[in-house]
Coordinates of C-alpha atoms in Angstrom, one line a residue:
Chain A
D32 CA 5.9 7.4 18.4
A33 CA 8.2 7.6 14.9
G34 CA 6.2 6.6 11.7
V35 CA 7.9 5.5 8.9
T36 CA 10.6 7.9 7.3
Q37 CA 11.7 8.2 3.3
S38 CA 14.2 10.0 2.1
P39 CA 14.7 12.1 -0.5
T40 CA 11.4 13.2 -0.5
H41 CA 11.9 14.2 -4.6
L42 CA 14.4 13.2 -7.3
I43 CA 15.3 13.7 -10.8
K44 CA 17.6 11.5 -12.4
T45 CA 18.7 10.8 -16.3
R46 CA 17.6 7.4 -18.2
G47 CA 20.7 5.0 -17.9
Q48 CA 22.0 6.4 -13.9
Q49 CA 21.6 4.9 -10.9
V50 CA 18.9 5.7 -8.1
T51 CA 19.4 4.8 -4.3
L52 CA 16.1 5.1 -1.9
R53 CA 15.9 4.9 2.2
C54 CA 13.5 4.3 5.2
S55 CA 13.4 3.8 7.8
P56 CA 10.6 1.8 9.7
K57 CA 7.8 2.5 12.3
S58 CA 9.1 2.3 15.9
G59 CA 8.3 -1.6 17.1
H60 CA 8.4 -2.6 13.4
D61 CA 10.8 -5.0 11.7
T62 CA 10.0 -5.6 8.7
V63 CA 9.9 -3.4 5.7
S64 CA 8.3 -3.5 2.4
W65 CA 9.0 -1.4 -1.1
Y66 CA 6.1 -0.2 -3.5
Q67 CA 6.0 1.6 -7.0
Q68 CA 3.0 3.3 -7.5
A69 CA 2.4 4.6 -10.9
L70 CA -0.1 7.8 -11.7
G71 CA -3.2 6.6 -11.2
Q72 CA -2.6 3.4 -10.3
G73 CA -2.6 1.0 -7.2
P74 CA 0.8 0.5 -5.7
Q75 CA 2.6 -2.6 -6.9
F76 CA 4.6 -4.4 -4.5
I77 CA 8.8 -5.0 -5.5
F78 CA 10.4 -6.9 -2.1
Q79 CA 9.9 -7.3 1.3
Y80 CA 12.5 -7.2 3.8
Y81 CA 13.0 -9.4 7.1
E82 CA 15.9 -10.2 9.1
E83 CA 18.0 -8.2 6.5
E84 CA 17.1 -11.1 3.5
E85 CA 14.7 -10.5 1.2
R86 CA 12.0 -12.9 1.4
Q87 CA 9.6 -11.9 -1.3
R88 CA 9.5 -10.4 -4.6
G89 CA 6.8 -9.2 -6.9
N90 CA 7.4 -9.1 -10.7
F91 CA 10.2 -6.7 -11.3
P92 CA 13.3 -6.9 -13.0
D93 CA 16.7 -7.2 -11.5
R94 CA 17.6 -3.7 -12.1
F95 CA 15.5 -3.6 -8.4
S96 CA 17.7 -4.8 -5.8
G97 CA 17.5 -4.2 -1.9
H98 CA 19.1 -4.5 1.2
Q99 CA 18.1 -4.1 4.8
F100 CA 20.6 -2.8 7.6
P101 CA 20.6 -4.6 11.1
N102 CA 18.8 -1.4 13.1
Y103 CA 15.7 -2.5 9.9
S104 CA 16.2 0.4 7.9
S105 CA 16.4 -0.3 4.4
E106 CA 17.2 1.1 0.6
L107 CA 16.0 0.2 -2.9
N108 CA 18.4 0.6 -5.0
V109 CA 17.3 1.5 -9.3
N110 CA 20.0 0.4 -11.6
A111 CA 20.0 1.9 -15.6
L112 CA 17.0 3.7 -15.4
L113 CA 14.1 4.0 -17.8
L114 CA 11.5 6.8 -18.1
G115 CA 8.9 4.1 -16.9
D116 CA 10.4 4.1 -13.3
S117 CA 9.2 7.5 -13.2
A118 CA 6.9 6.9 -10.1
L119 CA 6.0 7.2 -6.1
Y120 CA 8.2 4.6 -4.1
L121 CA 6.7 4.0 -1.5
C122 CA 8.2 2.0 1.9
A123 CA 5.6 0.5 4.4
S124 CA 6.9 -0.9 7.6
S125 CA 5.4 -3.7 10.0
R126 CA 5.9 -6.2 12.8
K127 CA 7.5 -9.5 11.7
P128 CA 6.0 -12.1 10.1
G129 CA 3.0 -13.8 11.8
Q130 CA 2.5 -11.0 14.9
S131 CA 0.1 -8.7 12.7
Y132 CA -0.6 -7.9 9.1
E133 CA -0.9 -4.2 8.8
Q134 CA 1.6 -2.5 6.9
Y135 CA 1.9 1.6 7.5
F136 CA 3.4 3.6 4.7
G137 CA 5.8 6.3 4.2
P138 CA 5.8 9.9 2.9
G139 CA 7.5 8.0 -0.6
T140 CA 9.9 9.2 -2.7
R141 CA 8.8 11.1 -5.9
L142 CA 11.2 9.6 -8.6
T143 CA 11.4 11.2 -11.9
V144 CA 13.8 9.9 -14.9
T145 CA 14.3 12.6 -17.8
Chain B
Q109 CA -2.9 -13.1 -12.1
K110 CA -4.8 -12.4 -8.5
E111 CA -6.4 -9.4 -9.3
V112 CA -8.2 -6.2 -6.9
E113 CA -10.9 -4.7 -8.8
Q114 CA -12.3 -1.2 -7.9
N115 CA -15.2 1.6 -9.5
S116 CA -12.7 4.2 -10.3
G117 CA -15.3 6.6 -9.9
P118 CA -15.1 9.4 -9.3
L119 CA -18.3 8.9 -6.7
S120 CA -19.9 11.6 -5.3
V121 CA -22.1 12.4 -2.5
P122 CA -23.0 15.6 -0.6
E123 CA -22.0 16.1 3.1
G124 CA -23.6 14.1 5.6
A125 CA -24.2 11.1 3.2
I126 CA -23.1 7.6 3.4
A127 CA -20.4 6.7 1.1
S128 CA -20.3 3.0 0.1
L129 CA -16.8 1.9 -1.4
N130 CA -16.9 -1.3 -2.8
C131 CA -14.4 -4.1 -4.2
T132 CA -13.8 -7.9 -5.2
Y133 CA -10.9 -9.7 -5.4
S134 CA -10.6 -13.1 -7.6
D135 CA -8.0 -15.3 -4.9
R136 CA -11.0 -17.2 -3.3
G137 CA -7.8 -17.7 -0.4
S138 CA -7.4 -14.5 0.6
Q139 CA -7.3 -13.8 4.2
S140 CA -6.2 -10.4 5.3
F141 CA -7.9 -7.1 3.6
F142 CA -7.1 -3.8 4.1
W143 CA -8.5 0.2 2.7
Y144 CA -6.0 2.6 2.8
R145 CA -7.0 6.3 2.3
Q146 CA -5.3 8.5 0.0
Y147 CA -5.1 12.1 -0.7
S148 CA -4.0 13.6 -4.0
G149 CA 0.1 13.6 -4.0
K150 CA 0.6 11.8 -0.2
S151 CA 1.2 8.7 0.4
P152 CA -1.8 6.0 1.4
E153 CA -3.1 5.5 4.5
L154 CA -4.3 2.9 6.4
I155 CA -7.7 3.4 8.0
M156 CA -9.5 -0.2 8.2
F157 CA -8.4 -3.9 8.1
I158 CA -10.5 -6.9 8.5
Y159 CA -10.2 -10.7 8.4
S160 CA -12.9 -12.4 9.4
N161 CA -16.6 -12.4 7.4
G162 CA -19.3 -9.7 8.5
D163 CA -18.8 -5.8 9.8
K164 CA -16.4 -4.3 11.8
E165 CA -16.8 -0.9 13.0
D166 CA -14.6 2.0 14.1
G167 CA -15.7 5.6 14.1
R168 CA -17.8 6.8 11.5
F169 CA -16.0 3.7 8.8
T170 CA -17.2 0.2 8.5
A171 CA -15.5 -2.2 6.4
Q172 CA -17.7 -5.4 5.4
L173 CA -16.2 -8.3 4.5
N174 CA -17.8 -11.4 2.4
K175 CA -15.4 -14.2 1.6
A176 CA -18.3 -16.2 -0.2
S177 CA -19.0 -13.1 -2.9
Q178 CA -15.3 -12.4 -2.7
Y179 CA -16.3 -8.7 -1.7
V180 CA -15.5 -6.3 0.8
S181 CA -16.7 -3.1 0.6
L182 CA -16.2 0.1 3.0
L183 CA -18.7 2.6 4.7
I184 CA -18.1 6.2 5.5
R185 CA -21.1 7.5 7.2
D186 CA -21.6 11.1 8.2
S187 CA -19.6 11.9 5.0
Q188 CA -17.1 14.9 5.0
P189 CA -15.3 17.4 2.5
S190 CA -12.5 16.2 4.7
D191 CA -13.3 12.3 3.2
S192 CA -12.3 13.2 -0.5
A193 CA -9.7 11.4 -1.5
T194 CA -9.2 8.3 -3.1
Y195 CA -9.4 4.9 -1.3
L196 CA -7.6 1.8 -1.9
C197 CA -8.7 -1.6 -1.3
A198 CA -5.8 -4.4 -1.0
V199 CA -5.8 -7.8 0.0
M200 CA -2.5 -10.2 0.9
V201 CA -1.2 -12.4 -0.8
R202 CA -2.4 -16.3 0.2
G203 CA 1.2 -17.7 1.5
G204 CA 2.6 -14.7 1.6
S205 CA 4.8 -14.4 4.8
Q206 CA 3.2 -11.2 5.3
G207 CA 2.3 -9.3 2.3
N208 CA 2.8 -8.7 -0.7
L209 CA -0.5 -6.6 -1.0
I210 CA -2.2 -6.4 -4.1
F211 CA -4.1 -3.7 -4.3
G212 CA -6.8 -2.5 -6.4
K213 CA -6.5 0.9 -8.6
G214 CA -8.3 3.2 -6.5
T215 CA -12.3 5.1 -6.0
K216 CA -11.4 8.8 -6.0
L217 CA -14.4 9.9 -3.6
S218 CA -15.8 13.9 -3.7
V219 CA -17.6 15.0 -0.7
K220 CA -19.8 18.5 -1.5
P221 CA -20.2 20.8 1.1

């Protein structure tokens, strides 16, 4: 049973650049949520995708955008990177809304902005 | 502002003891509660979820929920050094299609051999 996968594992970018992170959900899951986890903090919800649409969004600026593809995989894009965007970016997958509530995380992408 | 509060620890227990981790939440209408374990440098791993008042047991783990007190806890029996990790409490936001999970900052548990 394939779990949630994310790529790349690590990434180093310079302020002002743009970055794209990728996620493939667990087998049987069709909903993807993205979280940002700063050091020493709990994950913070960025947004959730289901049926290729953004369904919910947390308190993140428009620099953060996403996409979901027909095969349920997803991308997180961050434009105009700031030093404060350095964090672990986590993707979580789940079954469609109403079927279950459990979310399972991928290994994460560690983003460092210099 | 919906919040989830946890004691950051560290909580230190001897091997074989019961570790008790606590969490309070501010949104009285919350319905779904989760415990994740996160080893240093790794991603969170779902270990327990509970939706109804009372206790839910799974192996050495017991989750306890008291909605009236807005309190959820995790008990780890016969603690092992491999249980040493940060434990994150998460609450699903009321009205969300499926979360939007609100996380606490986590409690760091250390199990001493």
